[in-house]
């Protein structure tokens, strides 16, 4: 029988797309007591205070480029807060510097949009969306001048792709846009000229075959940490997996491209301890039961109860391992049954 809780809905997390990990070249994760970590906590509560703390603590000089770099590399920011902050009219220069940090050189247009929108939640207001997509188009055209000599056609095409994505993957829409209709909708957008038919056909096929998953409200809108860890599996083999801590769950995916997570562990009464033999490793377990409560997700099958005694995980360095341990502990809900057991044991020992 699957574990349930009044405070946690395990199945709420199924059929959601994982956020990507930190970009290549990111600085090492901040420790919980370091200014970088405190700045992110403050930003997630109120972005202005987070940015002010960055400046006061010397993390940035306060210029738009420095602020943008901090926001780009930080791995514990709230997606919704970040999207809202970047899209404000008085933060246009920060948004421009933020977009300039993406390398879209020789990257397919739809892949670039997916990467860009994997870092923050797209706001719901039309003017804010307009500002964000305008900077995306500017950056993509700068990286690919042979395709888009100016940002205007990239801007129009970006919105056209968002419309196609909704049309192709919204179950309430019965009649889907055809490839010919998509091509017709984008005629003359490149300074009066048509974009190559092969280019548009490829975009159409890429979008209709694989949905762009926007970071909207829901399970992963409250992600507090995500990144790559190695997990010890069968025969003591280490396998690299994308882990996420969100809504009092520890979740992992085989890769960022997976539609569904492979396993969900409710952080309810679990313990997490550093390894005594490997400074980079730590173990997650349930001290009250022989098995760690978890849900296994198998593509094409119904969710099943997991059979893990524990999760033995390995980070890239001791500092990152400590950050994961701290994050999991701070997002673990106490188990009432475990508390009763401990109380009983205490009385017996007396």
CSV table of C-alpha atoms in Angstrom, one decimal:
chain,number,residue,atom,x,y,z
A,1,UNK,CA,0.0,0.0,0.0
A,2,UNK,CA,1.4,3.4,-0.9
A,3,UNK,CA,2.3,5.7,1.9
A,4,UNK,CA,0.0,8.6,2.4
A,5,UNK,CA,-0.2,11.7,4.6
A,6,UNK,CA,-2.7,14.4,5.4
A,7,UNK,CA,0.0,17.0,4.6
A,8,UNK,CA,1.5,15.5,1.5
A,9,UNK,CA,-0.1,14.3,-1.7
A,10,UNK,CA,2.4,11.9,-3.3
A,11,UNK,CA,0.6,11.7,-6.6
A,12,UNK,CA,0.6,15.5,-7.0
A,13,UNK,CA,4.1,15.2,-8.4
A,14,UNK,CA,3.4,12.8,-11.2
A,15,UNK,CA,3.5,14.0,-14.8
A,16,UNK,CA,5.6,17.1,-14.1
A,17,UNK,CA,8.7,18.2,-15.8
A,18,UNK,CA,12.0,18.6,-13.9
A,19,UNK,CA,13.9,21.9,-13.6
A,20,UNK,CA,17.3,21.8,-15.1
A,21,UNK,CA,20.4,21.7,-12.9
A,22,UNK,CA,22.9,24.5,-12.5
A,23,UNK,CA,24.5,25.6,-15.8
A,24,UNK,CA,28.0,24.4,-16.6
A,25,UNK,CA,30.6,26.6,-15.1
A,26,UNK,CA,28.5,27.6,-12.1
A,27,UNK,CA,30.3,28.5,-8.9
A,28,UNK,CA,30.3,25.9,-6.1
A,29,UNK,CA,27.1,25.8,-4.1
A,30,UNK,CA,26.9,28.1,-1.1
A,31,UNK,CA,27.0,26.6,2.4
A,32,UNK,CA,23.9,27.4,4.5
A,33,UNK,CA,25.8,30.0,6.7
A,34,UNK,CA,27.5,31.8,3.8
A,35,UNK,CA,26.3,35.1,2.4
A,36,UNK,CA,25.4,33.5,-1.0
A,37,UNK,CA,22.9,31.2,0.7
A,38,UNK,CA,21.4,34.0,2.9
A,39,UNK,CA,21.0,36.2,-0.1
A,40,UNK,CA,19.0,33.6,-1.9
A,41,UNK,CA,16.8,33.0,1.1
A,42,UNK,CA,16.1,36.8,1.3
A,43,UNK,CA,15.5,37.0,-2.5
A,44,UNK,CA,12.9,34.2,-2.3
A,45,UNK,CA,11.0,36.1,0.4
A,46,UNK,CA,11.4,39.6,-1.2
A,47,UNK,CA,13.6,40.0,-4.2
A,48,UNK,CA,14.5,43.7,-3.4
A,49,UNK,CA,15.8,42.7,0.0
A,50,UNK,CA,17.8,39.9,-1.5
A,51,UNK,CA,19.5,42.2,-4.0
A,52,UNK,CA,20.1,44.8,-1.3
A,53,UNK,CA,21.8,42.1,0.9
A,54,UNK,CA,24.0,41.1,-2.1
A,55,UNK,CA,25.3,44.6,-2.3
A,56,UNK,CA,25.7,45.2,1.4
A,57,UNK,CA,27.5,41.9,1.9
A,58,UNK,CA,29.8,42.6,-1.1
A,59,UNK,CA,28.5,39.7,-3.2
A,60,UNK,CA,27.9,42.2,-6.1
A,61,UNK,CA,28.9,45.7,-6.9
A,62,UNK,CA,25.3,46.6,-7.6
A,63,UNK,CA,25.7,47.0,-11.3
A,64,UNK,CA,23.2,45.2,-13.5
A,65,UNK,CA,25.8,42.7,-14.9
A,66,UNK,CA,26.9,41.6,-11.4
A,67,UNK,CA,23.3,41.2,-10.2
A,68,UNK,CA,22.4,39.2,-13.4
A,69,UNK,CA,25.4,36.9,-12.9
A,70,UNK,CA,24.5,36.2,-9.3
A,71,UNK,CA,20.9,35.4,-10.3
A,72,UNK,CA,22.0,33.2,-13.2
A,73,UNK,CA,24.4,31.0,-11.2
A,74,UNK,CA,22.3,30.8,-8.0
A,75,UNK,CA,20.7,27.4,-7.7
A,76,UNK,CA,18.2,27.9,-4.9
A,77,UNK,CA,16.1,30.8,-6.2
A,78,UNK,CA,12.3,30.6,-6.4
A,79,UNK,CA,11.3,30.3,-10.1
A,80,UNK,CA,8.3,32.6,-9.8
A,81,UNK,CA,10.1,35.3,-7.8
A,82,UNK,CA,12.9,35.3,-10.3
A,83,UNK,CA,10.7,35.6,-13.4
A,84,UNK,CA,8.7,38.4,-11.8
A,85,UNK,CA,11.8,40.3,-10.8
A,86,UNK,CA,13.5,40.1,-14.2
A,87,UNK,CA,10.4,41.2,-16.0
A,88,UNK,CA,9.8,44.5,-14.1
A,89,UNK,CA,10.2,47.6,-16.2
A,90,UNK,CA,12.9,49.1,-13.9
A,91,UNK,CA,15.0,45.9,-14.2
A,92,UNK,CA,15.3,46.0,-18.0
A,93,UNK,CA,19.1,46.3,-17.9
A,94,UNK,CA,19.4,43.4,-15.5
A,95,UNK,CA,17.2,41.3,-17.7
A,96,UNK,CA,19.3,42.2,-20.8
A,97,UNK,CA,22.5,41.2,-18.9
A,98,UNK,CA,20.8,38.0,-17.7
A,99,UNK,CA,19.8,37.0,-21.3
A,100,UNK,CA,23.3,37.7,-22.5
A,101,UNK,CA,24.7,35.0,-20.2
A,102,UNK,CA,23.0,32.3,-22.4
A,103,UNK,CA,25.0,30.8,-25.2
A,104,UNK,CA,22.6,30.3,-28.1
A,105,UNK,CA,25.3,30.0,-30.8
A,106,UNK,CA,24.3,27.4,-33.4
A,107,UNK,CA,21.5,26.2,-31.2
A,108,UNK,CA,18.1,25.3,-32.7
A,109,UNK,CA,15.5,28.0,-32.0
A,110,UNK,CA,13.1,25.7,-30.0
A,111,UNK,CA,16.0,24.3,-28.0
A,112,UNK,CA,17.1,27.9,-27.1
A,113,UNK,CA,13.6,28.7,-25.9
A,114,UNK,CA,13.4,25.6,-23.8
A,115,UNK,CA,16.7,26.4,-22.2
A,116,UNK,CA,15.8,30.1,-21.6
A,117,UNK,CA,12.5,29.2,-20.0
A,118,UNK,CA,13.9,26.5,-17.8
A,119,UNK,CA,15.5,29.0,-15.5
A,120,UNK,CA,12.4,30.9,-14.3
A,121,UNK,CA,8.6,31.0,-14.4
A,122,UNK,CA,7.2,33.0,-17.2
A,123,UNK,CA,4.9,35.7,-15.6
A,124,UNK,CA,1.2,35.8,-16.5
A,125,UNK,CA,1.1,39.5,-17.4
A,126,UNK,CA,1.3,40.3,-21.1
A,127,UNK,CA,3.7,43.3,-20.7
A,128,UNK,CA,6.1,41.2,-18.5
A,129,UNK,CA,6.1,38.3,-21.1
A,130,UNK,CA,6.8,40.9,-23.8
A,131,UNK,CA,9.9,42.2,-22.0
A,132,UNK,CA,11.3,38.7,-21.5
A,133,UNK,CA,10.7,37.5,-25.0
A,134,UNK,CA,12.1,40.7,-26.4
A,135,UNK,CA,15.4,40.1,-24.6
A,136,UNK,CA,15.4,36.4,-25.7
A,137,UNK,CA,15.0,37.5,-29.3
A,138,UNK,CA,17.7,40.0,-29.0
A,139,UNK,CA,20.1,37.5,-27.6
A,140,UNK,CA,19.3,34.7,-30.1
A,141,UNK,CA,19.7,37.0,-33.1
A,142,UNK,CA,23.0,38.2,-31.7
A,143,UNK,CA,24.2,34.6,-31.5
A,144,UNK,CA,22.8,33.6,-34.9
A,145,UNK,CA,22.9,36.6,-37.2
A,146,UNK,CA,22.9,34.4,-40.3
A,147,UNK,CA,19.4,33.2,-39.4
A,148,UNK,CA,18.0,36.4,-37.8
A,149,UNK,CA,19.9,39.6,-38.9
A,150,UNK,CA,17.6,41.5,-36.5
A,151,UNK,CA,15.7,40.5,-33.4
A,152,UNK,CA,12.2,41.4,-34.7
A,153,UNK,CA,11.6,38.1,-36.6
A,154,UNK,CA,12.9,36.1,-33.7
A,155,UNK,CA,10.6,37.9,-31.4
A,156,UNK,CA,7.5,37.2,-33.6
A,157,UNK,CA,8.6,33.6,-34.1
A,158,UNK,CA,9.0,33.1,-30.3
A,159,UNK,CA,5.4,34.0,-29.7
A,160,UNK,CA,4.3,31.9,-32.7
A,161,UNK,CA,6.0,28.9,-31.1
A,162,UNK,CA,4.3,29.5,-27.8
A,163,UNK,CA,1.0,29.6,-29.5
A,164,UNK,CA,1.8,26.4,-31.4
A,165,UNK,CA,2.9,24.7,-28.2
A,166,UNK,CA,-0.5,25.5,-26.6
A,167,UNK,CA,-2.4,24.4,-29.7
A,168,UNK,CA,-0.5,21.1,-30.0
A,169,UNK,CA,-0.6,20.0,-26.4
A,170,UNK,CA,-3.7,21.5,-24.8
A,171,UNK,CA,-6.2,18.6,-24.5
A,172,UNK,CA,-9.2,20.9,-24.7
A,173,UNK,CA,-8.2,21.9,-28.3
A,174,UNK,CA,-9.8,19.5,-30.7
A,175,UNK,CA,-8.5,20.8,-34.1
A,176,UNK,CA,-4.8,21.1,-34.2
A,177,UNK,CA,-2.8,23.6,-36.3
A,178,UNK,CA,-1.3,22.0,-39.4
A,179,UNK,CA,2.3,22.5,-40.5
A,180,UNK,CA,1.0,24.5,-43.5
A,181,UNK,CA,-1.0,26.8,-41.2
A,182,UNK,CA,2.1,27.3,-39.0
A,183,UNK,CA,4.1,28.3,-42.1
A,184,UNK,CA,1.4,30.6,-43.3
A,185,UNK,CA,1.2,32.3,-40.0
A,186,UNK,CA,4.9,33.2,-40.2
A,187,UNK,CA,5.1,34.5,-43.8
A,188,UNK,CA,7.0,37.7,-44.3
A,189,UNK,CA,8.2,38.1,-40.7
A,190,UNK,CA,11.8,38.4,-41.7
A,191,UNK,CA,11.8,42.0,-43.0
A,192,UNK,CA,9.1,41.1,-45.5
A,193,UNK,CA,10.8,37.9,-46.5
A,194,UNK,CA,9.8,34.3,-45.6
A,195,UNK,CA,11.9,32.1,-43.4
A,196,UNK,CA,13.1,28.9,-45.1
A,197,UNK,CA,10.3,26.3,-45.3
A,198,UNK,CA,12.6,23.6,-44.0
A,199,UNK,CA,13.5,25.7,-41.0
A,200,UNK,CA,9.8,26.2,-40.1
A,201,UNK,CA,8.9,22.6,-40.7
A,202,UNK,CA,11.6,21.4,-38.4
A,203,UNK,CA,10.4,23.8,-35.7
A,204,UNK,CA,6.8,22.6,-36.1
A,205,UNK,CA,7.8,18.9,-35.8
A,206,UNK,CA,10.0,19.6,-32.8
A,207,UNK,CA,7.3,21.5,-30.9
A,208,UNK,CA,4.4,19.1,-31.8
A,209,UNK,CA,6.4,16.0,-30.9
A,210,UNK,CA,7.8,17.4,-27.7
A,211,UNK,CA,5.9,19.9,-25.5
A,212,UNK,CA,7.7,22.9,-24.1
A,213,UNK,CA,7.1,22.6,-20.3
A,214,UNK,CA,6.8,26.0,-18.7
A,215,UNK,CA,7.7,26.4,-15.1
A,216,UNK,CA,4.2,27.2,-13.9
A,217,UNK,CA,2.6,27.0,-10.5
A,218,UNK,CA,2.4,23.5,-9.1
A,219,UNK,CA,4.7,20.9,-7.5
A,220,UNK,CA,8.1,22.3,-8.7
A,221,UNK,CA,7.2,26.0,-8.2
A,222,UNK,CA,8.4,25.5,-4.6
A,223,UNK,CA,11.6,23.8,-5.5
A,224,UNK,CA,14.3,24.7,-2.9
A,225,UNK,CA,17.2,22.7,-4.4
A,226,UNK,CA,18.0,20.8,-7.6
A,227,UNK,CA,21.1,19.4,-9.1
A,228,UNK,CA,23.1,16.3,-10.1
A,229,UNK,CA,23.9,13.6,-7.6
A,230,UNK,CA,25.2,10.0,-8.0
A,231,UNK,CA,22.9,7.3,-6.6
A,232,UNK,CA,24.2,3.9,-5.6
A,233,UNK,CA,22.0,1.3,-7.2
A,234,UNK,CA,22.1,-2.5,-7.8
A,235,UNK,CA,25.5,-4.2,-7.5
A,236,UNK,CA,26.8,-1.0,-5.8
A,237,UNK,CA,27.0,0.8,-9.1
A,238,UNK,CA,26.9,4.6,-9.0
A,239,UNK,CA,24.4,6.3,-11.5
A,240,UNK,CA,24.2,10.0,-12.1
A,241,UNK,CA,20.6,11.3,-11.5
A,242,UNK,CA,18.9,14.7,-11.4
A,243,UNK,CA,17.6,15.3,-7.8
A,244,UNK,CA,15.0,17.8,-6.7
A,245,UNK,CA,13.8,18.9,-3.2
A,246,UNK,CA,10.4,20.4,-3.5
A,247,UNK,CA,7.2,20.5,-1.4
A,248,UNK,CA,8.7,18.2,1.2
A,249,UNK,CA,9.6,15.6,-1.3
A,250,UNK,CA,13.0,14.2,-2.6
A,251,UNK,CA,12.5,13.4,-6.2
A,252,UNK,CA,14.9,12.2,-8.9
A,253,UNK,CA,14.9,11.9,-12.7
A,254,UNK,CA,17.1,9.9,-14.9
A,255,UNK,CA,17.7,13.0,-17.1
A,256,UNK,CA,16.3,16.5,-17.5
A,257,UNK,CA,14.4,15.3,-20.6
A,258,UNK,CA,12.3,12.8,-18.7
A,259,UNK,CA,8.6,13.7,-18.5
A,260,UNK,CA,8.0,11.9,-15.2
A,261,UNK,CA,10.2,11.4,-12.1
A,262,UNK,CA,11.5,7.9,-11.5
A,263,UNK,CA,11.0,8.0,-7.7
A,264,UNK,CA,9.5,10.2,-5.1
A,265,UNK,CA,10.4,10.1,-1.4
A,266,UNK,CA,8.1,12.0,1.0
A,267,UNK,CA,10.4,13.8,3.5
A,268,UNK,CA,8.3,12.7,6.5
A,269,UNK,CA,10.2,11.4,9.5
A,270,UNK,CA,13.3,10.6,7.4
A,271,UNK,CA,16.9,11.0,8.6
A,272,UNK,CA,19.9,12.0,6.6
A,273,UNK,CA,23.5,11.5,7.7
A,274,UNK,CA,26.9,12.1,6.3
A,275,UNK,CA,29.0,9.0,5.3
A,276,UNK,CA,31.8,8.1,7.7
A,277,UNK,CA,34.0,6.8,4.9
A,278,UNK,CA,33.2,9.2,1.9
A,279,UNK,CA,33.2,12.9,2.6
A,280,UNK,CA,31.2,13.5,-0.6
A,281,UNK,CA,28.4,11.0,0.3
A,282,UNK,CA,25.4,10.9,2.6
A,283,UNK,CA,22.5,8.5,3.2
A,284,UNK,CA,18.7,9.1,3.5
A,285,UNK,CA,16.8,6.6,5.5
A,286,UNK,CA,13.7,6.1,7.7
A,287,UNK,CA,14.8,5.1,11.3
A,288,UNK,CA,11.3,3.8,12.1
A,289,UNK,CA,11.0,1.2,9.3
A,290,UNK,CA,13.2,-1.2,7.4
A,291,UNK,CA,12.4,0.4,4.1
A,292,UNK,CA,12.4,4.0,3.0
A,293,UNK,CA,8.9,5.1,2.0
A,294,UNK,CA,8.9,5.9,-1.7
A,295,UNK,CA,6.9,5.8,-4.9
A,296,UNK,CA,8.4,4.3,-8.0
A,297,UNK,CA,7.3,5.7,-11.3
A,298,UNK,CA,7.6,3.4,-14.3
A,299,UNK,CA,6.7,4.9,-17.8
A,300,UNK,CA,3.5,3.3,-19.1
A,301,UNK,CA,2.6,1.7,-15.7
A,302,UNK,CA,0.9,2.6,-12.5
A,303,UNK,CA,3.0,4.0,-9.7
A,304,UNK,CA,4.2,1.3,-7.3
A,305,UNK,CA,5.6,1.2,-3.8
A,306,UNK,CA,9.4,1.5,-3.8
A,307,UNK,CA,11.6,-1.1,-2.2
A,308,UNK,CA,14.6,0.9,-1.1
A,309,UNK,CA,16.2,0.4,2.3
A,310,UNK,CA,17.9,3.7,1.9
A,311,UNK,CA,19.2,6.2,-0.6
A,312,UNK,CA,23.0,6.4,-0.7
A,313,UNK,CA,23.9,9.6,-2.6
A,314,UNK,CA,27.2,11.2,-3.6
A,315,UNK,CA,27.8,14.9,-4.4
A,316,UNK,CA,30.7,16.4,-6.2
A,317,UNK,CA,32.4,17.7,-3.1
A,318,UNK,CA,32.0,17.8,0.7
A,319,UNK,CA,30.6,21.4,0.6
A,320,UNK,CA,27.8,20.4,-1.8
A,321,UNK,CA,27.1,17.2,0.2
A,322,UNK,CA,26.6,19.4,3.3
A,323,UNK,CA,24.3,21.7,1.5
A,324,UNK,CA,22.1,18.8,0.4
A,325,UNK,CA,22.0,17.3,3.9
A,326,UNK,CA,21.0,20.7,5.3
A,327,UNK,CA,18.3,21.2,2.7
A,328,UNK,CA,16.8,17.8,3.2
A,329,UNK,CA,16.8,18.1,6.9
A,330,UNK,CA,15.2,21.6,6.8
A,331,UNK,CA,12.5,20.3,4.5
A,332,UNK,CA,11.7,17.1,6.5
A,333,UNK,CA,8.3,17.0,8.3
A,334,UNK,CA,8.4,15.3,11.7
A,335,UNK,CA,6.6,12.0,11.8
A,336,UNK,CA,4.0,11.8,14.7
A,337,UNK,CA,4.3,8.0,14.9
A,338,UNK,CA,8.1,8.3,15.1
A,339,UNK,CA,7.8,10.8,17.9
A,340,UNK,CA,5.6,8.4,19.9
A,341,UNK,CA,8.1,5.6,19.4
A,342,UNK,CA,10.9,7.8,20.6
A,343,UNK,CA,8.9,8.9,23.6
A,344,UNK,CA,8.1,5.3,24.5
A,345,UNK,CA,11.8,4.3,24.1
A,346,UNK,CA,12.8,7.2,26.4
A,347,UNK,CA,10.4,6.0,29.1
A,348,UNK,CA,11.7,2.5,28.9
A,349,UNK,CA,15.3,3.6,29.2
A,350,UNK,CA,14.4,5.5,32.4
